Amino acid sequence: MKICIFNVLQNLIKIPRYQRRLILVFGDGLLISISLFFFHNQLFSSQQESNFINIWQYFIIILLTLILFIYTGQYKSLTKYQSSEIIYNQFFKNLIFVIVIFLVQIFSTLSLISSFISLLLFSIIYNFISTTIRFIMRDLLLNVNKESLINVVIYGAGQAGAELAASLKFNGKHNIKFFLDDNNELWGRTLYGFKIYDPDFLKKSKVNVDQILLAIPSLNKDRRKQILVNLGSFDLPVLQIPSIDQLTSGKDRIDTLIPIEITELLGRKQSYSNNKFIVENYTNKIICITGAAGSIGSGLCEQLLKLDLKTLICLDMSEKGLYELKNLLDKLNYKNITIKLILGSATNKKLIYDIFLKYNVEIVFHAAAYKHVPLVELNPIQGLSNNFSSTLNICRAALNFNIEKVVLISSDKAVRPTNVMGASKRLAEIVLHYYQKKTNNKKNNANYTCFTMVRFGNVLDSSGSVVPLFKKQIKEGGPVTITHENIYRYFMTIPEATSLVLHSAVLARGGDLFLLDMGNPVRIRDLAEKMIRLSGLTIKSKDNVNGDIEIINTGLRPGEKLYEELLIKKDSSERTNHPFIFKAKEGINYSFSSLEQELENLEKFLLDQNTKMALAKLKELVPEWNTTLNFNE
């Protein structure tokens, strides 16, 4: 019977609109007839003179009612989306009908229903029957093709959850099973007819669920992360409603379901930051950032624009990157700080000298670097030239123009490097140590340059991170590629990393190597699985052949490590006054006089594009570089 009714409804939905309206008009005519018959027989059966003596009186009432309904837009509303307002609208239309019939009787010889009270009683009977029938039709239409809907559970039985449920009931795509909520006072109660359970109920429930919808937009970051971690144990895709700002601004609707960003799971509690401490040290400063259009460079630009700088100089060799940075900074520059955008490379010695001289630069954040390991392995001369030569140019110019502070952005790949990129970054650290020794002779003078570096791991959503790659692969339908089943990496969000870099620079006293606490390392396989689930998809495997996205191991790339580390010697670091910033106690033992000549020799090999000699010299300067290259061949 149920299947038969749904089949009829499916066929009705497919017919032209005007035919559906005619069916509704005919249905209302039938309902009016039933109402009149019921009214006549039940209320006036004992009367000798009935109010309804002639058949034609039925037709006049039906005709007048249908004309009124058509004129007032009764058949313009969509039956599938009718709400409780239909009761009020119907009552209002029936009241008009009563008044019209009553006036017709006064100003004509027609005697349809003798009294106003009788008319009112009739309209109430019809109102009850017609609205009941329409709600039944609505619910039947909403349940058509219910088997093909997405089965969802809503986490959060508050106002947002209620609004989401109300919206999903009418969108025709989701089938709500029940609610989950942390509030034990709500357990066992219902919302829109759906029962509310504690979050653990999902583990015990045998109900088929396709997705979990998080509907608590006001959660703080820590509580949100805790809930997401717990939901991750269900091995189900998790989607969320937009934030309160997005909802109140009108940018998104309550039923705009969006994937959970991986940063919400990997990001940590907001790190401690002494804003007054930072502001005082950057107020009215002229700051130059190399690699300004990169992930860390642009992040530093964003953070610095919040401070009271005098001038921000942005240097990058990417025209596209610098253009995008300009658009970003134009939106963020509320303090009207002077911004200079310079297209060029930090490897250009003349350009660096001109910038430092022209703008009287005081602080330099050297973020320019090639950091994509496989590409640098394929192009070692270009990678080494960019990472080493740019650092050497910055240090020379800083010493020459008495720059106040130079901060190198280093990498965890500089620790016991296994690739050219890591070795080049380790050499950049050596160069800074070397120039700190040179400037120490001037320490008693006013013109003293402080050289310092900050070493950390991967940042989420940076150009070299796996996160953008995984996002792209998931969007394209997979597969998601990882290089090894047990490869681990440290991750940090860009805002946190750049904030800690700015704080580290203030702590610097010269020759410092700061390490950022990256938290616990993340298994890349686990990261890929979480990103797939957070995208609302399932993992395709031997146990789930009908999954959406497959994860494939491609094998370690040349020079790639299974694990990264931040210290060359374990326990060789000390705490600073910031809980997430540590200071390394690694010494660099090089002959002061010979290193200068060795750096110049490397420069010559790079200029001559002599790959063999350049890499051999790199091995001499960074003896801990673990490479399979044979420089004697």
Short mmCIF file of C-alpha atoms in Angstrom, two decimals, residues 57 63 76 82 104 110 187 192 197 202 289 296 525 561 576 591 618 620:
data_model
loop_
_atom_site.label_atom_id
_atom_site.label_comp_id
_atom_site.label_asym_id
_atom_site.label_seq_id
_atom_site.Cartn_x
_atom_site.Cartn_y
_atom_site.Cartn_z
CA GLN A 57 -26.84 25.95 -3.56
CA LEU A 63 -17.85 27.99 -6.98
CA LYS A 76 0.66 29.19 -5.88
CA GLN A 82 4.02 24.22 3.31
CA VAL A 104 -24.23 37.92 -0.95
CA LEU A 110 -30.06 33.85 -2.32
CA TRP A 187 18.64 13.10 26.52
CA TYR A 192 10.96 18.21 15.63
CA TYR A 197 20.70 10.95 22.62
CA LEU A 202 26.00 6.34 18.02
CA ILE A 289 60.67 40.57 4.30
CA ILE A 296 55.56 32.30 5.96
CA ARG A 525 48.58 8.29 6.52
CA LYS A 561 63.10 11.04 5.61
CA THR A 576 62.84 30.78 27.01
CA SER A 591 87.90 28.04 11.43
CA LEU A 618 78.42 21.73 0.13
CA GLU A 620 82.59 19.78 2.98
#
